[in-house]
Tab-separated table of C-alpha atoms in Angstrom:
chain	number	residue	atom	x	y	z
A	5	UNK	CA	-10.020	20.641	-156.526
A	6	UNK	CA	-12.760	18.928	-158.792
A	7	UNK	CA	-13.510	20.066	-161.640
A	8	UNK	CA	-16.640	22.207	-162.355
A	9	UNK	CA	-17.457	19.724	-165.361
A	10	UNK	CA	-16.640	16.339	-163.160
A	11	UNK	CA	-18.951	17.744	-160.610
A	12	UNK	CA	-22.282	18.756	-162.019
A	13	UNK	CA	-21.647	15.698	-163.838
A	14	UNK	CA	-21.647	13.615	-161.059
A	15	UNK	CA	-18.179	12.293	-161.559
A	16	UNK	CA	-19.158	11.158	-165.270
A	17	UNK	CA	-17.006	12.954	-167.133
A	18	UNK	CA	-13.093	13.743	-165.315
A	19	UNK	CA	-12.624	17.232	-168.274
A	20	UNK	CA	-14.508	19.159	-170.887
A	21	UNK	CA	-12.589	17.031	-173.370
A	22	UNK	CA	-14.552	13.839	-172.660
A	23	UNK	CA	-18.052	15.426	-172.603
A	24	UNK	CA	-17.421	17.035	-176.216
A	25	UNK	CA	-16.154	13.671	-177.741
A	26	UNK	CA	-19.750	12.424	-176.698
A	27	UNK	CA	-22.291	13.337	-179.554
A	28	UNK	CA	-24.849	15.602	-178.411
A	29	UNK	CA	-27.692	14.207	-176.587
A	30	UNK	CA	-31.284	15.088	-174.507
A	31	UNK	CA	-29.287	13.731	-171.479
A	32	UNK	CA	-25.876	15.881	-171.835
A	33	UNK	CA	-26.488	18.989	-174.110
A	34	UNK	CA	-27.212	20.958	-170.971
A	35	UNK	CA	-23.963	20.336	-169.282
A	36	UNK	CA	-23.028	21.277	-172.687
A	37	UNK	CA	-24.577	24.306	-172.941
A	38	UNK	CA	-23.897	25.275	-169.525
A	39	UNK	CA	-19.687	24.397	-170.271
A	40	UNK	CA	-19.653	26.460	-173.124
A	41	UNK	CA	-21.438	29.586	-171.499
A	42	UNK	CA	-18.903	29.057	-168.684
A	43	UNK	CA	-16.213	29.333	-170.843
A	44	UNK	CA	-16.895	31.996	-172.857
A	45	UNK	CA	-17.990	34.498	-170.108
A	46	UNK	CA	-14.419	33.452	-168.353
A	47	UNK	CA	-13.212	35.011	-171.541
A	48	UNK	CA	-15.571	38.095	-171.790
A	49	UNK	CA	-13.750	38.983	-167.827
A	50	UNK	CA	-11.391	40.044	-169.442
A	51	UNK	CA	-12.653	42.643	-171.452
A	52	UNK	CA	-15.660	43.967	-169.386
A	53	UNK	CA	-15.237	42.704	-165.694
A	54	UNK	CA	-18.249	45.251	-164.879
A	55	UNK	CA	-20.873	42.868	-166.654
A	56	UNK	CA	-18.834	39.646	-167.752
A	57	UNK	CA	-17.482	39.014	-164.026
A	58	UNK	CA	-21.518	39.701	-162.131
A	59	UNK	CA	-23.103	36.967	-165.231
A	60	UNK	CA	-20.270	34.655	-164.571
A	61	UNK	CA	-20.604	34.748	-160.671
A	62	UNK	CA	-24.756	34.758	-161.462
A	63	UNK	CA	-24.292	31.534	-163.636
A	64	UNK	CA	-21.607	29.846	-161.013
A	65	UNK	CA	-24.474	30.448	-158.175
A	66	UNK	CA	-27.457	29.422	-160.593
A	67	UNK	CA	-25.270	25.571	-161.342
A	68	UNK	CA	-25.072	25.108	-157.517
A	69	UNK	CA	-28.256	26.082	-156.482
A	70	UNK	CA	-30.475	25.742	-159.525
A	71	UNK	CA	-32.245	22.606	-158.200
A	72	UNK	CA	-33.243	24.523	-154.379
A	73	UNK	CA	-37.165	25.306	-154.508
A	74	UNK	CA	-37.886	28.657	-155.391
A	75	UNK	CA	-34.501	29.304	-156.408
A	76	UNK	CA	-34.530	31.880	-159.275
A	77	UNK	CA	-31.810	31.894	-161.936
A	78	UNK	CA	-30.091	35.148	-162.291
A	79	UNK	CA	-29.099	36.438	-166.288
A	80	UNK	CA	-26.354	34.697	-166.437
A	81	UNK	CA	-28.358	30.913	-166.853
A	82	UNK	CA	-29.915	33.168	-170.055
A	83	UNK	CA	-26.604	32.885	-171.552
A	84	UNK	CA	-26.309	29.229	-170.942
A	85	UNK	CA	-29.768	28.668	-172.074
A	86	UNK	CA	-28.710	30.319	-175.524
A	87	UNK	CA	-26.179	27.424	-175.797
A	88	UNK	CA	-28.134	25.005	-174.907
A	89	UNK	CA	-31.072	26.201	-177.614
A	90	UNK	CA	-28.362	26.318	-179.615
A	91	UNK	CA	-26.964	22.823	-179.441
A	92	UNK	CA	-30.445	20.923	-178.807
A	93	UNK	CA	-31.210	21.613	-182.753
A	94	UNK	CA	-28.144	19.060	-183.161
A	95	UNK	CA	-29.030	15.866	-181.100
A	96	UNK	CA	-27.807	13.054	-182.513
A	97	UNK	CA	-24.505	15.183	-183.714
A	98	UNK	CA	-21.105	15.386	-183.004
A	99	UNK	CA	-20.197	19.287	-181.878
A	100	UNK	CA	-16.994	18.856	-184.107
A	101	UNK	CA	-19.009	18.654	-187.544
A	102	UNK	CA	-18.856	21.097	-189.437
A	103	UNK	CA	-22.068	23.626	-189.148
A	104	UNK	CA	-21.239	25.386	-192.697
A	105	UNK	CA	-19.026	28.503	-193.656
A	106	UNK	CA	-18.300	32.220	-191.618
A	107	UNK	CA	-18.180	35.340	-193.752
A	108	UNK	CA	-14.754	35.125	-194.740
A	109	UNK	CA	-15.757	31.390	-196.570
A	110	UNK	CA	-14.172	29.194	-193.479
A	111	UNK	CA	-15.695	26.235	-192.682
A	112	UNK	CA	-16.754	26.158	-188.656
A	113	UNK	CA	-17.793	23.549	-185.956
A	114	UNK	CA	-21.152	23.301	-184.172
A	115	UNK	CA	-19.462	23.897	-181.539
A	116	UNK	CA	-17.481	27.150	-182.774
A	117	UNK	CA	-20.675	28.646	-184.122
A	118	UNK	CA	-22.127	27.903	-180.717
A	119	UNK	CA	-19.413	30.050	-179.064
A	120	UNK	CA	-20.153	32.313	-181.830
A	121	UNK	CA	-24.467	32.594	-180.689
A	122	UNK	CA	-23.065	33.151	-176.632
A	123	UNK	CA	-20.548	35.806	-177.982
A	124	UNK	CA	-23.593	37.544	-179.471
A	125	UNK	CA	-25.981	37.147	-177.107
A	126	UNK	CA	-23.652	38.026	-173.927
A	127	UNK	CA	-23.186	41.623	-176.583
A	128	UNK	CA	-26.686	42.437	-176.064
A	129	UNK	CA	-26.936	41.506	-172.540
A	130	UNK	CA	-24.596	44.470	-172.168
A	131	UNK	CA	-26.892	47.003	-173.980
A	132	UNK	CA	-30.143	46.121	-172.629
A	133	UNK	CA	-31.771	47.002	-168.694
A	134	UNK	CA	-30.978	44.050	-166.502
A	135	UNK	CA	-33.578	42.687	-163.958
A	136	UNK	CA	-33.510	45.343	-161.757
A	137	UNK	CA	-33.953	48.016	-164.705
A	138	UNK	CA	-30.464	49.254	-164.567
A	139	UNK	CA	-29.214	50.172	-168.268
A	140	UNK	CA	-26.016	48.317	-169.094
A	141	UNK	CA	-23.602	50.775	-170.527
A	142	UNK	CA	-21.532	49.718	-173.527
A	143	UNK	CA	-17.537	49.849	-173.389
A	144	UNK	CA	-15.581	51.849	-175.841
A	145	UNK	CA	-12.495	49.325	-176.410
A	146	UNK	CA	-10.658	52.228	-178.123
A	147	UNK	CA	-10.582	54.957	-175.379
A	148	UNK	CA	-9.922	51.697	-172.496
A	149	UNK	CA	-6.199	52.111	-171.672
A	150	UNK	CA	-5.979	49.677	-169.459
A	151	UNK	CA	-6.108	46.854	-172.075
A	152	UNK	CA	-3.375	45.856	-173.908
A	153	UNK	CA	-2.094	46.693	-177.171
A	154	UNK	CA	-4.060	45.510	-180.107
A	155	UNK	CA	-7.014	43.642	-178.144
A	156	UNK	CA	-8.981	40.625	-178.940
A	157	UNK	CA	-12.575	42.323	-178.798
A	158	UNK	CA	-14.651	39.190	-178.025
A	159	UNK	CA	-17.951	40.666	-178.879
A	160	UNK	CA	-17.733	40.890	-182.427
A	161	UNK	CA	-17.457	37.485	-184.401
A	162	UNK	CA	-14.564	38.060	-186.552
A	163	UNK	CA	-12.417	39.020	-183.776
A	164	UNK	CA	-13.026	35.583	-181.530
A	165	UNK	CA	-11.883	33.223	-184.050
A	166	UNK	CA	-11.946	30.295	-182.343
A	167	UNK	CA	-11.138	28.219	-185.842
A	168	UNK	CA	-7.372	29.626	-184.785
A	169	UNK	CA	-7.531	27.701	-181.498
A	170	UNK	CA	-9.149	24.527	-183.391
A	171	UNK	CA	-6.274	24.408	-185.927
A	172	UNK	CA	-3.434	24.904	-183.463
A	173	UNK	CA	-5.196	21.776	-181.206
A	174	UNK	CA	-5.425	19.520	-184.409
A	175	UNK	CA	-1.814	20.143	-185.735
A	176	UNK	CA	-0.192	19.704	-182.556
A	177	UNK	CA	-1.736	16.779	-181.674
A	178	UNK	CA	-2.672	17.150	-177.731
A	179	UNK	CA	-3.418	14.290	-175.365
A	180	UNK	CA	-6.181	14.685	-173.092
A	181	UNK	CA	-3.985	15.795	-170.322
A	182	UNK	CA	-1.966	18.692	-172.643
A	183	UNK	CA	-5.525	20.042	-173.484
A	184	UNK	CA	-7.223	20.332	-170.239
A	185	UNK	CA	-3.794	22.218	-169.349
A	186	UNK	CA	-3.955	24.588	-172.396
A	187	UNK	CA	-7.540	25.200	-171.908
A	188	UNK	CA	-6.516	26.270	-168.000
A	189	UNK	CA	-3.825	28.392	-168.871
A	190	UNK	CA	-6.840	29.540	-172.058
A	191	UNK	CA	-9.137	30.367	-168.925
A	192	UNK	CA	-6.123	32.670	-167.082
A	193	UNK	CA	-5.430	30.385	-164.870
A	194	UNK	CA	-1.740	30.785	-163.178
A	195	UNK	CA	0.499	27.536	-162.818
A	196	UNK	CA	-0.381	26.849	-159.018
A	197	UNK	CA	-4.233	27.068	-160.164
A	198	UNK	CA	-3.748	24.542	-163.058
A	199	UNK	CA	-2.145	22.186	-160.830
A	200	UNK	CA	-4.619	22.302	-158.008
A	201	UNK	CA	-7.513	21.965	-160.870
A	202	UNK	CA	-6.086	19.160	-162.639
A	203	UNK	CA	-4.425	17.259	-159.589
A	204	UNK	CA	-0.797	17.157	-161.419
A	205	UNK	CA	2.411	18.576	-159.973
A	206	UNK	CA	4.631	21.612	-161.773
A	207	UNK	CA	6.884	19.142	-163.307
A	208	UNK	CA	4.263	17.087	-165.003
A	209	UNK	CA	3.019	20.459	-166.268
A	210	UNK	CA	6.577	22.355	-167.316
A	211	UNK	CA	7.183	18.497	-168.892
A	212	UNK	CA	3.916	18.607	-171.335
A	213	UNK	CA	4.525	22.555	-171.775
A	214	UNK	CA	8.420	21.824	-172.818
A	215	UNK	CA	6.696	19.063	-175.240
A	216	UNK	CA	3.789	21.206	-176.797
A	217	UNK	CA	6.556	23.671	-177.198
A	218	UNK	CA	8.812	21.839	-179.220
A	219	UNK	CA	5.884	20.975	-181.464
A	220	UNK	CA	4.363	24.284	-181.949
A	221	UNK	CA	7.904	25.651	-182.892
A	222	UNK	CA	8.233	22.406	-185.632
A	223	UNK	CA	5.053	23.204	-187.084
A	224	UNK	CA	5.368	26.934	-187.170
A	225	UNK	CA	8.670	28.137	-186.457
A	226	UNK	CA	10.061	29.866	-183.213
A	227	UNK	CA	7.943	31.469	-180.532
């Protein structure tokens, strides 16, 4: 299956990893944008599928259809045109400089402080009326039984501390291929999925997850 970058990209770019190593640009920071907003409403599902799942469907319809005459974009394109606002005041940048510091004095990316905008504008989407005028209720994480112990909470900043994932990536030292996996499996993809996105078999992928393995339990200690 092709890859939602590769094709509204026109077969440019094969992963996400070789868009982001261009340097943002007028002719790529809304594929960008639109990447990023992808991404972190994939992660939002998990937490609220009431609102994250309908703006993620919304945006997937909006990227296919965007370009039909008197098409009209549904809320989710708002969150990708927060990223892409976002990132146009960098043109000429890479998205892995550094933008400045968080609250707790760490230094973050362009692109990490982009996540960081999406994260808190997809928070208000969920407390204000949607087109049709239907209030969107908020969720309380701490009466929600059905998550899991000790829950990321994605819509506050210092929970989704992406500088975490950007440290692990750097140390371990992942080729092209062992990223576009990780960021799969990041995504809740299953095994079967990964493969069928990626076009590898399960023993290319159990071979580079044996190998990241090894290297994440070198650098910090057993699993």
């Amino acid at each position: 299956m092709e890859m939602l970058v590769t094709k509204f990209s026109n077969g440019k770019y094969r992963n996400e990893g070789e868009l982001f190593k261009e340097v943002i640009s007028a002719e790529n920071v809304k594929l960008m944008g639109e990447m990023i907003a992808l991404q972190a409403l994939r992660t939002v599902k998990k937490f609220d599928m009431k609102i994250a799942d309908r703006l993620y469907i919304g945006l997937i319809k909006d990227l296919h259809h965007m370009g039909e005459i008197d098409y009209i974009v549904s809320d989710g394109y708002d969150v990708a045109q927060t990223a892409i606002c976002f990132l146009y005041q960098f043109v000429g940048h890479s998205t892995n400089e550094i933008y400045g510091k968080d609250k707790q004095g760490k230094e973050i990316t362009i692109k990490l402080a982009c996540y960081r905008e999406v994260d808190h504008f997809i928070n208000l989407l969920r407390n204000r009326p949607d087109r049709r005028g239907t209030t969107v209720e908020s969720i309380d994480f701490t009466n929600y039984k059905a998550l899991p112990a000790d829950p990321v909470n994605c819509f506050e900043p210092e929970q989704t501390d992406y500088s975490k994932y950007d440290t692990l990536v750097e140390a371990l030292h992942l080729t092209e291929l062992e990223l576009a996996i990780l960021n799969c499996y990041m995504n809740g993809m299953v095994q079967s999925e990964v493969c069928t996105e990626l076009g590898i078999g399960r023993g290319t992928i159990n071979h580079r997850k044996a190998s990241m393995r090894k290297r994440y339990c070198a650098c910090f200690g057993d699993l």
